[in-house]
Coordinates of C-alpha atoms (C1' of nucleotides) in Angstrom, one line a residue:
Chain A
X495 CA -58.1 -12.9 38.0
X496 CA -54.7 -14.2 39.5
X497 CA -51.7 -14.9 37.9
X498 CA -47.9 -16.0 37.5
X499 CA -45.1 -15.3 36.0
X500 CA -43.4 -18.5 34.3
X501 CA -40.3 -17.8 31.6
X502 CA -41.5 -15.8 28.8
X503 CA -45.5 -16.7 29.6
X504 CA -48.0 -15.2 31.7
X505 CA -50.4 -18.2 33.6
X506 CA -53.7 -17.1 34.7
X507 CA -56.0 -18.2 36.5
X508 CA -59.8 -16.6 35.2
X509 CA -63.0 -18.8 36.3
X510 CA -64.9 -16.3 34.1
X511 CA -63.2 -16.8 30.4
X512 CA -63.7 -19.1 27.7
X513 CA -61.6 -18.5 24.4
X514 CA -64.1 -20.1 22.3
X515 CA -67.4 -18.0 23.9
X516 CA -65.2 -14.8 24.3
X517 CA -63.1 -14.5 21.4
X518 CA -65.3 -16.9 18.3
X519 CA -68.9 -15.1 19.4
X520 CA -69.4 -12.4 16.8
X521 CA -67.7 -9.5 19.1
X522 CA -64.3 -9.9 17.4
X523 CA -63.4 -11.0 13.7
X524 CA -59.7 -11.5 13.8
X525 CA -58.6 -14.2 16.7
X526 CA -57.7 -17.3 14.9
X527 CA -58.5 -20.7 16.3
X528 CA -55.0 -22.7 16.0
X529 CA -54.2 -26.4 16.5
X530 CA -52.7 -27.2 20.2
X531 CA -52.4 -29.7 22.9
X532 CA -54.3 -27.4 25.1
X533 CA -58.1 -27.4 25.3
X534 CA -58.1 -24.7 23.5
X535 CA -55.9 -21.8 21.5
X536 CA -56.3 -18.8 19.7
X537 CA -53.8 -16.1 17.7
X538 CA -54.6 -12.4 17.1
X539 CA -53.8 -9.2 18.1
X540 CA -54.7 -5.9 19.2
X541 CA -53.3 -2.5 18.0
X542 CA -50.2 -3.5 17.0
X543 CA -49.2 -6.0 19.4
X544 CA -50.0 -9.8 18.7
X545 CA -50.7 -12.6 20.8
X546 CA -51.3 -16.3 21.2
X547 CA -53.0 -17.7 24.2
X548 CA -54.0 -21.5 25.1
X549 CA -56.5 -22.6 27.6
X550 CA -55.6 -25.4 29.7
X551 CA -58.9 -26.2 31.3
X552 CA -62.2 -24.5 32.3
X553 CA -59.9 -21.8 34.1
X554 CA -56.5 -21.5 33.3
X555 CA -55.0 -19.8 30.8
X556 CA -51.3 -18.9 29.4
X557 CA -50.4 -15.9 27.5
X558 CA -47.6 -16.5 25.8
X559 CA -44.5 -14.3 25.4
X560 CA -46.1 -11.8 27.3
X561 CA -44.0 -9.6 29.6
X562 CA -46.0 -8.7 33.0
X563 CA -46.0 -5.1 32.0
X564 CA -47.6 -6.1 28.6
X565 CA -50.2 -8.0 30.5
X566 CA -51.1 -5.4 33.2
X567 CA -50.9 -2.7 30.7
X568 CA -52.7 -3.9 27.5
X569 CA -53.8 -7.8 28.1
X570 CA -55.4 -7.3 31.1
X571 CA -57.4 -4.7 30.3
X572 CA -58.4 -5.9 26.8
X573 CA -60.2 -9.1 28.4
X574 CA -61.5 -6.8 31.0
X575 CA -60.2 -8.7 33.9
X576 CA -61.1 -5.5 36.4
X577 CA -64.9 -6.1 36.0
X578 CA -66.3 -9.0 38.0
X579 CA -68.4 -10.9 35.5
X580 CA -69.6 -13.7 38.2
X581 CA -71.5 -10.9 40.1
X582 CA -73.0 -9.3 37.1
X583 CA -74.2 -13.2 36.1
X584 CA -75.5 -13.2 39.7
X585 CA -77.6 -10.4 39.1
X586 CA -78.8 -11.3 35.7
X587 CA -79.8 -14.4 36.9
X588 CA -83.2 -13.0 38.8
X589 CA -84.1 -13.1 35.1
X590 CA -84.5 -16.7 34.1
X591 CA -83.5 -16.0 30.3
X592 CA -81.0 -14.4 31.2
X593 CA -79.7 -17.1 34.0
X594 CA -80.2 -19.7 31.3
X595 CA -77.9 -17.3 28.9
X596 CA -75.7 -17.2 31.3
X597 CA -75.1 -21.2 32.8
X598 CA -75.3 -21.7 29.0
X599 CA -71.9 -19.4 27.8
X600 CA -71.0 -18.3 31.1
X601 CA -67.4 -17.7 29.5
X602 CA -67.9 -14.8 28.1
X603 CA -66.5 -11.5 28.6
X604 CA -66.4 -8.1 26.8
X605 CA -63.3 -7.5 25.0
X606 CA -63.0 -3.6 25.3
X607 CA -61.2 -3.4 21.4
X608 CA -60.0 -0.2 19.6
X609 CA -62.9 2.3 18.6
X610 CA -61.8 2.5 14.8
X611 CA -61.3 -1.4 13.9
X612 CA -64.6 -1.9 15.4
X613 CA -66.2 1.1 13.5
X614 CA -64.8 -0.8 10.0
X615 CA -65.5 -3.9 11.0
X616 CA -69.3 -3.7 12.0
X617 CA -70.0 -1.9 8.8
X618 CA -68.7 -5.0 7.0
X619 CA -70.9 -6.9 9.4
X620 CA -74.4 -5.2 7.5
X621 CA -76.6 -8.1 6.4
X622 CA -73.5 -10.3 6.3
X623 CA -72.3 -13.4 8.3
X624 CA -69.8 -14.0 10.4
X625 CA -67.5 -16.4 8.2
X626 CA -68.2 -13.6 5.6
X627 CA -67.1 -11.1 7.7
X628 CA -64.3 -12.6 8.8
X629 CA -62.8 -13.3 5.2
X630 CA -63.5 -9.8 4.0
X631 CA -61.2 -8.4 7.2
X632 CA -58.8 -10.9 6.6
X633 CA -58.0 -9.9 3.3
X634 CA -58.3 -6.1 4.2
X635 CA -55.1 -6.7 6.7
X636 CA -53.1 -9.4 5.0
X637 CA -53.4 -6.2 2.1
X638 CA -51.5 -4.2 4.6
X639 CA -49.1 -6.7 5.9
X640 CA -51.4 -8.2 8.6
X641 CA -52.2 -5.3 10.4
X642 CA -55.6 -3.6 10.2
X643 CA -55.1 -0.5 8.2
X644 CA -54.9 3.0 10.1
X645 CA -57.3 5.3 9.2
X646 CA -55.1 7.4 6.7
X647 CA -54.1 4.2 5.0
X648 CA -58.1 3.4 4.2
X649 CA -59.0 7.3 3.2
X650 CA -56.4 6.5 0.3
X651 CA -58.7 4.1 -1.2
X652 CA -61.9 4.0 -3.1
X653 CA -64.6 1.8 -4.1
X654 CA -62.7 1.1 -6.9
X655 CA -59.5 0.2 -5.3
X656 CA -61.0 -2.3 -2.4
X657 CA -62.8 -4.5 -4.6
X658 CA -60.3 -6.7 -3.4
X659 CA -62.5 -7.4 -0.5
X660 CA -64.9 -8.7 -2.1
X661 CA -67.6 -6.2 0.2
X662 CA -69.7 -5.6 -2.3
X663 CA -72.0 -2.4 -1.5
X664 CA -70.1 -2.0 1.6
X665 CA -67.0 -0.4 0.3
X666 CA -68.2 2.8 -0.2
X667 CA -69.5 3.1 3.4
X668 CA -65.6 2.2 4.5
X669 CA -64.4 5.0 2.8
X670 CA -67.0 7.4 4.0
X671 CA -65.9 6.2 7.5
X672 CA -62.2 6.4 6.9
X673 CA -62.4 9.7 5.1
X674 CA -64.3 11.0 8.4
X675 CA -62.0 9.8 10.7
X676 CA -58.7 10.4 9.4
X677 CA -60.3 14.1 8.7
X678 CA -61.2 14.8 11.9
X679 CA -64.4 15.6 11.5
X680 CA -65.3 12.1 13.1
X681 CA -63.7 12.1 16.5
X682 CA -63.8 8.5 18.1
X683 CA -61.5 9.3 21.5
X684 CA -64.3 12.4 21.9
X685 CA -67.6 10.2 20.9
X686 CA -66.2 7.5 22.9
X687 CA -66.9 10.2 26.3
X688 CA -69.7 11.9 24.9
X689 CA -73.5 10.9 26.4
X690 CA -74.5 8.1 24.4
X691 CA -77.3 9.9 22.7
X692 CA -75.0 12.5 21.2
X693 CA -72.3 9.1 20.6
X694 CA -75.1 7.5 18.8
X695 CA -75.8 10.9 16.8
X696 CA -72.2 11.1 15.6
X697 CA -71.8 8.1 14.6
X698 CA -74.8 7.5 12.5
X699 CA -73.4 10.7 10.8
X700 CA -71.5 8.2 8.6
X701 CA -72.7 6.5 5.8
X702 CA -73.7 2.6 6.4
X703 CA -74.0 3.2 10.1
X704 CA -77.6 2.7 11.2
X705 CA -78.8 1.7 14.6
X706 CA -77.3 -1.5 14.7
X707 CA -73.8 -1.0 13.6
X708 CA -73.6 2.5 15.8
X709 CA -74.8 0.3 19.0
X710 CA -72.0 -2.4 18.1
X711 CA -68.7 0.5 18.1
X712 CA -70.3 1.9 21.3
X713 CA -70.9 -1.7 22.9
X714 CA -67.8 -3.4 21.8
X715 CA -65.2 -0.1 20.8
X716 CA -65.9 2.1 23.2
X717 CA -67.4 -0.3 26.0
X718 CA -70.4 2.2 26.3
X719 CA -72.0 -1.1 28.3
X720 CA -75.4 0.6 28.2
X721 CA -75.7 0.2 24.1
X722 CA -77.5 -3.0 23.0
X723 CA -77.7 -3.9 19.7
X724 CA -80.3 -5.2 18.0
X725 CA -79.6 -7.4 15.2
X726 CA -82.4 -10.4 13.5
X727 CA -81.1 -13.0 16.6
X728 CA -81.7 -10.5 19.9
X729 CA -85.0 -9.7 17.7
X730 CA -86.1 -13.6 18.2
X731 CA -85.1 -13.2 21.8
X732 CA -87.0 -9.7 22.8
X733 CA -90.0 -11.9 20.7
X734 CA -90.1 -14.7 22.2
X735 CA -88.8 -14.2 26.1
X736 CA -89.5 -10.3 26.5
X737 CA -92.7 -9.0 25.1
X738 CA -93.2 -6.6 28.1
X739 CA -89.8 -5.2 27.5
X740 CA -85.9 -5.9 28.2
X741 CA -85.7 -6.6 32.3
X742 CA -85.0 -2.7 33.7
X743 CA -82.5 -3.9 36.1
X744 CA -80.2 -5.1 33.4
X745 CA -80.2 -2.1 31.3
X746 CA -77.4 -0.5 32.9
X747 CA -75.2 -3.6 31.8
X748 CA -77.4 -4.1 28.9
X749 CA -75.0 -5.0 26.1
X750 CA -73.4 -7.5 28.3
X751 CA -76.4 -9.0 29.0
X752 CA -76.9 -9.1 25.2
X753 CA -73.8 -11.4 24.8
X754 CA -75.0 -13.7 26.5
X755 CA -78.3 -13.5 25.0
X756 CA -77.3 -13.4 21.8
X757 CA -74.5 -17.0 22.1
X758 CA -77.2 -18.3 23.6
X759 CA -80.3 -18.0 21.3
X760 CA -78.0 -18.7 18.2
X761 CA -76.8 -22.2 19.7
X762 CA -80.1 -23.0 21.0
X763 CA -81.3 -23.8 17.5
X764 CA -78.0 -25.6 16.3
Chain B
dC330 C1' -83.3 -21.8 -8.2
dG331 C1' -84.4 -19.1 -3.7
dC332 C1' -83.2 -17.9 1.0
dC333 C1' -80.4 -15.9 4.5
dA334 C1' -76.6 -13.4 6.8
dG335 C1' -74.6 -9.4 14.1
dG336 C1' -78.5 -3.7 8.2
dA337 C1' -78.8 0.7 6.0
dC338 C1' -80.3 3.7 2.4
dG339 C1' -83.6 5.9 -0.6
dC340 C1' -88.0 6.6 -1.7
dC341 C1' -92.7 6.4 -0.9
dC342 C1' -96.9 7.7 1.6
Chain C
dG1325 C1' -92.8 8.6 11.3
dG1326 C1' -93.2 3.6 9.4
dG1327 C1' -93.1 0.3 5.3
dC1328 C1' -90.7 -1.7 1.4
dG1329 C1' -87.4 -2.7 -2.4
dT1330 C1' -82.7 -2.6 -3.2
dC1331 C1' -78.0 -3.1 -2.3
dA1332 C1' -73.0 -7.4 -3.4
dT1333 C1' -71.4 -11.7 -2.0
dG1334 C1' -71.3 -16.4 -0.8
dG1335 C1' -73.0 -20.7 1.6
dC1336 C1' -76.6 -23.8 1.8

DNA sequence: CGCCAGGACGCCC
DNA sequence: GGGCGTCATGGC
């Protein structure tokens, strides 16, 4: 990554990005598409700081209204510019899945978001879809002024009280969550470290987290890049390219690998 | 109408 | 330990 300061925006220069693969693939719920002159554009934000940023062309991008020590300090690290995603396509590519994954959505990167946003959002994601999804955390943070609730805010409610959403059985698992981590007694800073077995333990400790939604907050909350969730598409995938088993030289970048994977098989049968 | 969606729970054996 | 019905909601 490489870039420049110009006025009040931030110009980089990122071979390995695409908005649309990295921030409309089913990792994040909240970055809005918007209408530009640019190839492409997106709104959101992360914490509490919000953002728009445009893509010029297959590798240029402006953040704008960024200050550099914004960028450095929380842009930066949020699209994980430090990790070299053309050598981990490299060596994904002795697989020929995963090379074809890869030449196919090679734009992709790992956001690394916040643990707890992550937590509530992937329990919303149970046996939902992504538009779905997407509506239900919508009206969660317009409720609290367009910011996604803290964890205190959410142990206020109940059931009752966010049928608003429209989650249906899923509500009472978001206040199991919230009432666990705004107690204490679910630590994410302190899972986020732990070995992932024990991470994977403590999480499925809450109600509505399973497996899948557990190996989601590691993979895309904590960037534990080892987790790999397995939801009905990377299913069809293992199925149909891996019945020996996932590749072994992968597995340490496994849920990367799984991004790929997973934009991949999805579009394959649009 | 039924089927499915980035699943998990409760109960059964 | 695995198998199966059920759980809200909405789009197709």
């Amino acid at each position: 990554m490489e870039y420049t300061i110009k006025g009040n925006d931030i110009h980089v220069f990122e071979p390995d990005l695409d908005l649309d693969e990295t921030l409309d693939c089913g990792q994040a719920f909240r970055w809005k598409k918007a209408e530009s002159e640019y190839f492409s554009e997106y709104t959101g934000s992360f914490l509490n700081d919000s953002l728009r940023i445009s893509q010029l062309d297959k590798e240029n991008f402006i953040f704008h209204n960024t200050s550099e020590e914004d960028f450095l300090r929380k842009w930066s690290d949020y699209f994980d510019f430090a990790t070299d995603y053309s050598a981990l396509k490299t060596a994904f590519s002795q697989d020929e899945t995963l090379a074809a994954a890869c030449k196919f959505a090679g734009g992709i990167r790992l956001l690394r978001q916040d643990s707890w946003e992550c937590l509530i959002s992937f329990i919303i994601s149970q046996n939902n879809n992504i538009p779905r999804i997407k509506g239900i955390i919508d009206r969660l943070c317009e409720h609290y002024g367009g910011k996604f609730p803290t964890p205190l805010q959410l142990a206020a409610e109940t059931p009752d009280s966010l049928s608003y959403l429209r989650s249906g059985f899923r509500s009472k698992y978001i206040c199991d969550a919230a009432g666990r981590v705004a107690s204490g007694e679910t630590d994410l800073n302190a899972i986020a470290e732990m070995p992932i077995e024990d991470a994977r333990k403590q999480l499925k400790m809450i109600l509505g987290v399973g497996p899948k939604v557990a190996e989601c907050v590691l993979l895309f909350g904590m960037h534990r890049v080892e987790a790999f969730p397995i939801d009905v598409w990377i299913k069809r995938v293992l199925a149909q390219y891996y019945p020996e088993g996932f590749p072994e030289f992968a597995k340490d970048n496994a849920g990367i690998a799984q991004q790929y994977l997973f934009h991949y098989i999805r579009n394959l049968s649009e």
